Amino acid sequence: MDTIFALASAPGRAGVSVLRISGPGALAALGAFGVSNPVPRETMLRILRDDAGDVLDQALVLYFDGPRSFTGEDVVELHLHGSPAIVTSTLRILGTLPGVRMADAGEFTRRALENGKMDLAQVEGLADLIDSETEAQRRQAQRVFSGKLGSLVQEWRKDLIRAAALLEAVIDFVDEDVPVDVRPEVRNLLEKMDKSLTSQARGAAVAERVRHGFEVAILGAPNAGKSTLLNYLAGRDAAITSAVAGTTRDVIEVRMDLNGLPVTLLDTAGLRETEDEVEAIGISRARERATQADLRLYLLEPGETPQFELDGDDIILAGKADLTGDANGISGETGQGVPQLIERITEVFAKRTAMVATATRERHQHAILRAIQDLTQARAMLDDPRYSEDLIAEELRSAIRALDSLVGIVDVESLLDEIFSSFCIGK
Amino acid sequence: MKHAHFDVVVVGGGHAGCDAAHASARVGAKTALVTLKMDGIGVMSCNPAIGGLGKGHLVREIDALDGVMGRVADKAGIQFRLLNRRKGPAVQGPRAQADRAIYRREMLAEMTSFPGLSVIEGEVVDFLMDGAAVCGLILADGSEIRAKSVVLTTGTFLRGIIHIGDQHYSGGRMGDNAANKLGERMDAFNLPLGRLKTGTPPRLDGRTIDWSKLEEQPGDEDPVLFSFLSNDLHAKQVSCGITHTNEKTHQIIRDNLSRSAMYGGHIDGVGPRYCPSIEDKVVRFADKSSHQVFLEPEGLEDHTIYPNGISTSLPAEVQEDYVRSMVGLENVTILQPGYAIEYDYVDPRALDLRLGLRDVPGLFLAGQINGTTGYEEAAAQGLVAGLNAAHQSLGLDPVTFSRSDSYIGVMIDDLTTRGVSEPYRMFTSRAEYRLSLRADNADQRLTPKGLEVGLVGEARKAAFGHKMEELAKGRDLLESRSVSPKVLNENGIKVGEDGKKRSLYQVLAFPDVSVADLVAIEPELADLSTATQEQLQKDALYATYILRQEQDAAALRKDEARGIPSDFDYHALDGLSNELKMKLLSVRPSNLAQAGRIEGMTPAALALILARLNRERRDKSA
């Protein structure tokens, strides 16, 4: 029996978000957040940690050991602070645990019912509940199949059916007129599938970013004019600026709205070799935050090469243009080049936002991540002749099942249709 | 007028009928098998072969339950091949060309020698009724056979029509009469009927084939037999030949398409997509310039050749033209022209999981009458229907099979839940628990159940017990010994130095490790027989997957245990869409698992059904 979870409170920004986990793996799931030995039926304030061990939230944790719970199974409730970011991370981590998945509509109710946890009055009220759950699911499905994602999902379905049908054809129709080796075609299909799913999964991450804002890290050697630029952008003295190199020792954040996009600017310690212990910590922190940021702006000194590895969209500008007189440079003193910079940043982020399709619902994100896992396994097996088609087909089936909330049910008839229309079967 | 009394009477001596009658007799019911003709017992109407992919699995399952098909096929087998030999054991299927005459002879011997089983020659024309329930049969000579339950296995005989070109006439099989009177009598039951068709190729005289020009397909060097109890081949082994159609063949067919019964609009029935006629192949795959044709001998003493791959309903003279256009067949004589046959089937959604008709108590159906095709599918249904007819007559509990325990369970669930849109044939891809439901472990899966319900005799019980002891011993040896990666690498088994200790059973799951490779680490393994070693390896190979599937299977079995009465009132369920209500009413699922497989069902809708079931149970106990 799978362990299931779902948000029990309304999604979105709220004071407290309640997440319910039910099933034999509920305790283990709690353990995955670094919480062990909960006392049954007692409210506990505990630190939840993510998979990297970082603090996720301080949450109220409740544990009900089955059968004395509302489903009759082991149940864990997490009362999280209502930030969408915290909720999303928590759901994401739950979705990666083995044997744990997001609940389908009506599933908690069904388990409660099976375990004799509902009285007659509750049963009478069930119809309305199911109506609304079904309606919600229907609306969600409609959203998937309309618009851009709709055609993408159709493509996935087609490719999955084709790949599975090829594998099944060489299994079930040996002796018939089917290709001897279907692995190259299956490999191509799965690679394409994997790319598309991965970009979609990333897209969903971007959607999350849009809610909380993008991060831009300003980097450069000490005294390159980073803090001056930040202050100019922020329109207030957010970072202390001085002519002394190494003034900014910690990371300073300023949230702002750039052409309607929520952006957080990070002012970081100047990058240089240093003996100063505190400054060294600041520099290492600067590097860490800069790596995690969505975009990096490097202010270059004349004749300097960047002291940081930069990515494709990252921006390099000559700083302190007021002093150097560089016409293409930027200055936080005079504001030279600032409108162009803002335009460039918003352009980059607007592009990333456009990449995000509409598959932002966590359910889809989970489905996609599971499917990617299975497909990765299937692709590894395809390249290893010791693995026979029956095992590869099993991984593929698992991927298809994971995606069925998106692509619809793919059953044996879908595969047989594809096989009989592609190959001349019949000896 | 003659009268006779039986517990169970089975109508039809084909593959479904034989395994039905034998199963019924095995569980101790006094059983009669009624056949039109004594020499109609065990006839292979279509190609002379048993088994294959999915089908071979069914034969093994029948054998694991002590049924007859496997051991008769072993006696009649003249060419054995294990299909997919180079793929995983889960998808390997045993197959054999069978000598028709030996098959019939051996099947007749099985039917006439089993205590408690009588074979009666005669044509069934009517049912004896007790209210709405069937309680026996009336034969054409007026004699009556009373029985507590009846199994009908009439194959393609119900309103069968044979088509050759624009000629058509009533018939159940070439040379046999259709069962029309019974068909009319069945109308009174108001069963949902449909029409299907199937086809056969012309039969050729092997003495007029130039074999020297043809590619030869021999059997396996180490034949794999069907029955877990068989050890040796019985009949001499022969090869099949392979020839191909060519452009000239296709031209002849294209030129005469309008004369084909199928293309001339004479046939309404739906044919199987996996067994298209040569007309279909030429039309639908117009870009293919050649199709392969297997020339299968029908027997050692019989010069008839079955050309597999060119079934047809073209006129006889066109058949001769196109057959002679192929290499090796230039001067061939046709012994019997190919034909298409149309017949009635009963929508299997009218059946419960025992293959009993829900609305006609006492009447069970098995085989082609349920919309399936294939000897193996028929025999497997026969076994289930015969077993349950006997249990009903003897006042014992129904015996049902699950998708998680057998291909038999998969087939019966597919039929009764989804019905058929073309003749239903088994494929391994129909089984979602394919890695657990293997031909090699059919006995481990089903023999214990067979023993429990009284199907399995003493000889098999002893052999199975011995085998399981050996396997348990071997498995114990493998599981009790855990070794480090270092030890494995020292013994030539490559594994990453991850510091993880593994049991030898886990090591055996590596795709290229055999028991022999582990003997150096655990010398006692050498004492196990080769068969045991091989079986352990097959069991271990899929162990991790099976563990994963076992969770799903457990949930499935839980839902299967939740029976839904056939008179369950779906209309009274608020909150269920009308569309779903209609679907549920047409399928009338036997349990919650089956309900869940109906298209469009959600966990929410299932919860609603469950709530109602719980309330009814509570109301009853209150």
CSV table of C-alpha atoms in Angstrom, one decimal, chain B residues 56-239:
chain,number,residue,atom,x,y,z
B,56,GLY,CA,2.4,-21.1,-23.8
B,57,HIS,CA,2.0,-19.5,-20.4
B,58,LEU,CA,-1.7,-20.5,-20.4
B,59,VAL,CA,-0.8,-24.1,-21.3
B,60,ARG,CA,1.7,-24.2,-18.4
B,61,GLU,CA,-1.0,-22.9,-16.1
B,62,ILE,CA,-3.5,-25.5,-17.2
B,63,ASP,CA,-0.8,-28.1,-16.6
B,64,ALA,CA,0.0,-26.7,-13.1
B,65,LEU,CA,-3.7,-27.3,-12.3
B,66,ASP,CA,-3.3,-30.9,-13.7
B,67,GLY,CA,-5.3,-30.1,-16.9
B,68,VAL,CA,-4.9,-32.2,-20.0
B,69,MET,CA,-3.8,-29.8,-22.8
B,70,GLY,CA,-0.1,-29.7,-21.9
B,71,ARG,CA,0.6,-33.4,-21.5
B,72,VAL,CA,-1.4,-34.3,-24.7
B,73,ALA,CA,0.6,-31.6,-26.6
B,74,ASP,CA,3.8,-33.1,-25.3
B,75,LYS,CA,2.8,-36.5,-26.7
B,76,ALA,CA,1.7,-35.0,-30.0
B,77,GLY,CA,4.6,-32.6,-30.4
B,78,ILE,CA,6.7,-33.0,-33.5
B,79,GLN,CA,8.6,-29.8,-33.3
B,80,PHE,CA,9.3,-27.9,-30.1
B,81,ARG,CA,10.6,-24.3,-29.9
B,82,LEU,CA,10.9,-22.1,-26.9
B,83,LEU,CA,10.1,-18.6,-28.3
B,84,ASN,CA,12.2,-15.6,-27.0
B,85,ARG,CA,14.8,-18.0,-25.8
B,86,ARG,CA,17.3,-15.2,-25.8
B,87,LYS,CA,15.1,-12.8,-23.9
B,88,GLY,CA,14.2,-12.9,-20.2
B,89,PRO,CA,12.5,-16.0,-18.8
B,90,ALA,CA,9.3,-14.0,-18.1
B,91,VAL,CA,8.7,-13.6,-21.8
B,92,GLN,CA,9.8,-17.1,-23.0
B,93,GLY,CA,6.9,-19.1,-24.3
B,94,PRO,CA,7.0,-22.8,-25.2
B,95,ARG,CA,5.4,-23.8,-28.5
B,96,ALA,CA,5.1,-27.0,-30.4
B,97,GLN,CA,3.9,-28.2,-33.8
B,98,ALA,CA,1.5,-31.0,-33.0
B,99,ASP,CA,0.6,-34.1,-35.0
B,100,ARG,CA,-3.2,-33.8,-35.4
B,101,ALA,CA,-3.9,-37.5,-35.3
B,102,ILE,CA,-1.8,-38.2,-32.2
B,103,TYR,CA,-3.4,-35.2,-30.5
B,104,ARG,CA,-6.9,-36.5,-31.1
B,105,ARG,CA,-6.0,-40.0,-30.2
B,106,GLU,CA,-4.4,-39.0,-26.9
B,107,MET,CA,-7.1,-36.5,-26.0
B,108,LEU,CA,-9.8,-39.1,-26.6
B,109,ALA,CA,-7.8,-41.5,-24.4
B,110,GLU,CA,-7.7,-38.9,-21.6
B,111,MET,CA,-11.5,-38.4,-21.9
B,112,THR,CA,-12.5,-42.0,-22.0
B,113,SER,CA,-10.1,-43.3,-19.3
B,114,PHE,CA,-10.8,-40.9,-16.5
B,115,PRO,CA,-13.1,-42.3,-13.8
B,116,GLY,CA,-16.3,-40.4,-13.4
B,117,LEU,CA,-16.2,-38.9,-16.9
B,118,SER,CA,-18.5,-40.3,-19.7
B,119,VAL,CA,-18.4,-39.3,-23.3
B,120,ILE,CA,-21.8,-39.2,-25.1
B,121,GLU,CA,-22.2,-38.8,-28.8
B,122,GLY,CA,-25.2,-36.7,-29.9
B,123,GLU,CA,-26.5,-33.3,-31.0
B,124,VAL,CA,-27.8,-31.0,-28.3
B,125,VAL,CA,-31.1,-29.4,-29.4
B,126,ASP,CA,-32.5,-27.9,-26.3
B,127,PHE,CA,-32.1,-27.2,-22.6
B,128,LEU,CA,-34.0,-28.6,-19.8
B,129,MET,CA,-35.2,-25.8,-17.6
B,130,ASP,CA,-36.2,-25.4,-14.0
B,131,GLY,CA,-37.7,-21.9,-13.9
B,132,ALA,CA,-34.9,-19.6,-15.1
B,133,ALA,CA,-32.2,-22.1,-14.4
B,134,VAL,CA,-30.7,-24.7,-16.7
B,135,CYS,CA,-30.9,-28.2,-15.4
B,136,GLY,CA,-30.0,-30.4,-18.3
B,137,LEU,CA,-30.1,-31.0,-22.1
B,138,ILE,CA,-32.2,-32.7,-24.7
B,139,LEU,CA,-30.5,-34.4,-27.6
B,140,ALA,CA,-31.7,-34.8,-31.2
B,141,ASP,CA,-32.8,-38.4,-30.6
B,142,GLY,CA,-35.1,-37.1,-27.8
B,143,SER,CA,-33.0,-38.4,-24.9
B,144,GLU,CA,-32.6,-36.2,-21.9
B,145,ILE,CA,-29.5,-35.6,-19.8
B,146,ARG,CA,-30.2,-34.1,-16.4
B,147,ALA,CA,-27.3,-32.1,-14.7
B,148,LYS,CA,-27.0,-29.6,-12.0
B,149,SER,CA,-24.9,-27.4,-14.2
B,150,VAL,CA,-24.1,-27.2,-17.9
B,151,VAL,CA,-20.9,-26.0,-19.6
B,152,LEU,CA,-21.4,-24.8,-23.2
B,153,THR,CA,-18.3,-24.9,-25.4
B,154,THR,CA,-19.7,-24.6,-28.9
B,155,GLY,CA,-16.8,-22.7,-30.5
B,156,THR,CA,-17.7,-21.3,-33.9
B,157,PHE,CA,-20.8,-23.6,-34.3
B,158,LEU,CA,-23.4,-21.1,-33.1
B,159,ARG,CA,-25.0,-19.9,-36.4
B,160,GLY,CA,-21.7,-20.6,-38.1
B,161,ILE,CA,-21.5,-19.6,-41.8
B,162,ILE,CA,-18.6,-20.6,-44.0
B,163,HIS,CA,-17.5,-18.3,-46.8
B,164,ILE,CA,-15.3,-19.2,-49.8
B,165,GLY,CA,-15.4,-16.4,-52.4
B,166,ASP,CA,-19.1,-15.5,-53.0
B,167,GLN,CA,-20.2,-19.0,-51.9
B,168,HIS,CA,-21.4,-19.4,-48.4
B,169,TYR,CA,-23.2,-22.0,-46.5
B,170,SER,CA,-24.1,-23.0,-42.9
B,171,GLY,CA,-21.4,-24.9,-41.1
B,172,GLY,CA,-19.5,-25.1,-37.8
B,173,ARG,CA,-16.2,-26.1,-39.3
B,174,MET,CA,-15.4,-27.4,-42.8
B,175,GLY,CA,-17.3,-30.7,-43.0
B,176,ASP,CA,-19.3,-30.2,-39.8
B,177,ASN,CA,-22.8,-28.9,-39.3
B,178,ALA,CA,-23.5,-25.7,-37.4
B,179,ALA,CA,-25.4,-25.8,-34.2
B,180,ASN,CA,-28.4,-23.8,-35.4
B,181,LYS,CA,-31.1,-25.3,-33.3
B,182,LEU,CA,-29.1,-24.6,-30.1
B,183,GLY,CA,-28.5,-21.1,-31.4
B,184,GLU,CA,-32.3,-20.5,-31.7
B,185,ARG,CA,-32.8,-22.0,-28.3
B,186,MET,CA,-30.1,-19.6,-26.9
B,187,ASP,CA,-32.1,-16.7,-28.2
B,188,ALA,CA,-34.7,-17.3,-25.5
B,189,PHE,CA,-32.1,-16.3,-22.9
B,190,ASN,CA,-31.9,-12.8,-24.4
B,191,LEU,CA,-28.1,-12.8,-24.1
B,192,PRO,CA,-26.1,-9.9,-25.7
B,193,LEU,CA,-24.7,-11.4,-28.9
B,194,GLY,CA,-22.1,-10.3,-31.4
B,195,ARG,CA,-20.6,-11.6,-34.5
B,196,LEU,CA,-17.0,-12.4,-35.2
B,197,LYS,CA,-15.2,-14.0,-38.0
B,198,THR,CA,-11.9,-15.9,-38.5
B,199,GLY,CA,-10.2,-17.5,-41.4
B,200,THR,CA,-8.0,-20.4,-42.4
B,201,PRO,CA,-5.6,-20.9,-45.3
B,202,PRO,CA,-5.9,-23.6,-48.0
B,203,ARG,CA,-4.4,-26.9,-46.9
B,204,LEU,CA,-1.7,-28.2,-49.2
B,205,ASP,CA,-0.4,-31.7,-50.2
B,206,GLY,CA,3.1,-31.9,-48.9
B,207,ARG,CA,4.1,-34.4,-51.6
B,208,THR,CA,3.6,-31.8,-54.3
B,209,ILE,CA,5.8,-29.2,-52.6
B,210,ASP,CA,9.4,-28.8,-53.8
B,211,TRP,CA,11.1,-28.8,-50.3
B,212,SER,CA,14.6,-28.6,-51.9
B,213,LYS,CA,14.0,-24.9,-52.8
B,214,LEU,CA,12.8,-23.9,-49.3
B,215,GLU,CA,14.4,-22.6,-46.2
B,216,GLU,CA,14.1,-25.0,-43.3
B,217,GLN,CA,13.0,-24.2,-39.8
B,218,PRO,CA,14.1,-26.9,-37.4
B,219,GLY,CA,13.0,-27.3,-33.8
B,220,ASP,CA,15.2,-26.6,-30.7
B,221,GLU,CA,18.0,-28.9,-30.0
B,222,ASP,CA,17.0,-29.1,-26.3
B,223,PRO,CA,13.2,-29.1,-26.5
B,224,VAL,CA,11.3,-27.5,-23.7
B,225,LEU,CA,8.1,-29.4,-23.1
B,226,PHE,CA,4.8,-28.1,-21.7
B,227,SER,CA,4.0,-30.3,-18.8
B,228,PHE,CA,5.9,-30.0,-15.5
B,229,LEU,CA,5.5,-33.8,-15.4
B,230,SER,CA,6.9,-34.6,-18.9
B,231,ASN,CA,10.4,-35.7,-19.3
B,232,ASP,CA,10.8,-37.0,-22.8
B,233,LEU,CA,9.7,-36.5,-26.4
B,234,HIS,CA,7.2,-39.0,-27.7
B,235,ALA,CA,7.0,-38.4,-31.4
B,236,LYS,CA,9.6,-38.1,-34.1
B,237,GLN,CA,10.7,-34.5,-34.6
B,238,VAL,CA,10.4,-32.7,-38.0
B,239,SER,CA,11.1,-29.3,-39.4
